[in-house]
Amino acid sequence: MRKNSIKNTRINGEVQKELSNIIRSEIKDPRINPMTSVVAVEVAPDLKTCKAYISVLGDEESQKNTLAGLKSAEGYIRRELARTVNLRNTPEIRFILDQSIEYGVNMSKLIDDVTKKDGDHD
C-alpha cells in the first residue's frame, strides 16, 4: 500500500475518528486534559505503527501531563482501537504533541494587535 493511497487516507481518517472518541469518552485518567483533540493521524502503510498528532488547549504543564496520561493508557487505547476498527494489524500508537493550533492562535492575536495599532494611527 502506498503512503498516500485512497485506502491509507481512509484508514487514517477512521483511526483518527476512533482515537478521538476513545480519548474523549473512554479514558478516565485525571492527567488528560478534557480539551485534547486528535489533529491528524498517520498510519504506516504496513499498519504496524501510527503517529497520532494531538493538540492540548492549556499550559505546558497540562500538555506534559496529558502526554504522560496517553502514554500510560496506550495499551488500553490500542485494545479499544482493535475492537472498533477492523484492521489486519492494530498499529502501535505514538502520541506527538502538535503545537500548530496554539501557534495559529498566537499568530492571529499578533496580527490583530498590529492591525489595531495601525488603526489607531490613522
C-alpha positions as CSV (number, residue, x, y, z in Angstrom):
1,M,0.0,0.0,0.0
2,R,1.4,3.4,-1.0
3,K,1.7,6.2,1.6
4,N,-1.0,8.4,0.2
5,S,-3.3,5.9,-1.4
6,I,-7.1,6.2,-1.0
7,K,-7.1,3.2,1.3
8,N,-4.4,4.7,3.5
9,T,-6.2,8.1,3.6
10,R,-9.4,6.3,4.6
11,I,-7.7,4.3,7.3
12,N,-6.1,7.5,8.7
13,G,-9.5,9.2,8.9
14,E,-11.1,6.2,10.6
15,V,-8.3,5.8,13.2
16,Q,-8.4,9.5,13.9
17,K,-12.2,9.4,14.5
18,E,-12.0,6.4,16.8
19,L,-9.0,7.8,18.7
20,S,-10.9,11.0,19.3
21,N,-13.9,9.0,20.7
22,I,-11.7,6.8,22.9
23,I,-9.7,9.8,24.3
24,R,-12.9,11.9,24.9
25,S,-15.2,9.3,26.4
26,E,-13.4,6.1,27.4
27,I,-10.3,7.2,29.3
28,K,-10.8,8.4,32.9
29,D,-7.2,9.5,33.6
30,P,-7.3,12.8,35.5
31,R,-4.0,13.8,33.9
32,I,-5.6,14.0,30.4
33,N,-6.9,17.5,29.7
34,P,-10.6,17.5,28.6
35,M,-9.6,19.9,25.8
36,T,-7.5,17.4,24.0
37,S,-8.1,16.8,20.3
38,V,-6.6,14.5,17.7
39,V,-5.4,16.8,14.9
40,A,-4.0,14.2,12.5
41,V,-3.2,10.5,12.3
42,E,-0.6,8.9,10.1
43,V,-0.8,5.1,9.9
44,A,2.2,3.4,8.3
45,P,1.4,1.5,5.0
46,D,2.2,-1.8,6.7
47,L,-0.3,-0.9,9.6
48,K,2.4,-1.6,12.2
49,T,2.9,1.9,13.5
50,C,0.8,5.1,13.8
51,K,1.7,8.6,14.7
52,A,-1.2,10.5,16.4
53,Y,-0.7,14.2,16.5
54,I,-2.6,15.7,19.4
55,S,-3.4,19.2,20.4
56,V,-3.9,20.2,24.1
57,L,-5.5,23.5,25.0
58,G,-3.7,24.6,28.1
59,D,-0.3,25.4,29.6
60,E,2.9,23.5,29.1
61,E,2.3,21.5,32.4
62,S,-1.1,20.4,31.2
63,Q,0.4,19.3,27.9
64,K,3.1,17.2,29.6
65,N,0.5,15.6,31.9
66,T,-1.8,14.8,29.0
67,L,1.1,13.2,27.0
68,A,2.1,11.1,30.1
69,G,-1.5,10.0,30.6
70,L,-1.9,9.0,27.0
71,K,1.3,7.1,27.0
72,S,0.3,5.2,30.1
73,A,-3.1,4.4,28.6
74,E,-1.6,3.3,25.3
75,G,-2.3,-0.4,25.7
76,Y,-5.9,0.2,26.6
77,I,-6.3,2.7,23.7
78,R,-4.8,0.1,21.3
79,R,-7.2,-2.6,22.5
80,E,-10.2,-0.3,22.1
81,L,-9.0,0.6,18.6
82,A,-8.6,-3.1,17.7
83,R,-12.2,-3.6,18.9
84,T,-13.7,-0.7,16.9
85,V,-11.6,-0.5,13.8
86,N,-11.4,-3.7,11.8
87,L,-7.8,-3.8,10.6
88,R,-5.4,-6.8,9.9
89,N,-2.9,-5.3,12.4
90,T,-3.7,-2.8,15.1
91,P,-0.9,-0.2,14.8
92,E,1.3,0.7,17.7
93,I,0.4,4.3,18.6
94,R,3.0,7.1,19.2
95,F,1.5,10.3,20.5
96,I,3.1,13.5,19.3
97,L,2.2,16.9,20.6
98,D,1.1,19.2,17.8
99,Q,1.6,22.9,18.5
100,S,0.1,24.2,15.2
101,I,-3.3,25.3,16.6
102,E,-1.7,27.1,19.5
103,Y,0.8,28.7,17.1
104,G,-2.1,29.8,14.8
105,V,-4.0,31.3,17.7
106,N,-0.9,33.3,18.8
107,M,-0.2,34.5,15.3
108,S,-3.8,35.6,14.9
109,K,-3.6,37.5,18.1
110,L,-0.3,39.2,17.0
111,I,-1.9,40.2,13.7
112,D,-5.0,41.6,15.5
113,D,-2.7,43.6,17.8
114,V,-0.8,45.1,14.8
115,T,-4.0,45.9,12.9
116,K,-5.4,47.6,16.0
117,K,-2.3,49.7,16.4
118,D,-2.3,50.5,12.7
119,G,-6.0,51.6,13.0
120,D,-5.1,53.9,16.0
121,H,-2.5,55.8,13.9
122,D,-4.9,56.7,11.1
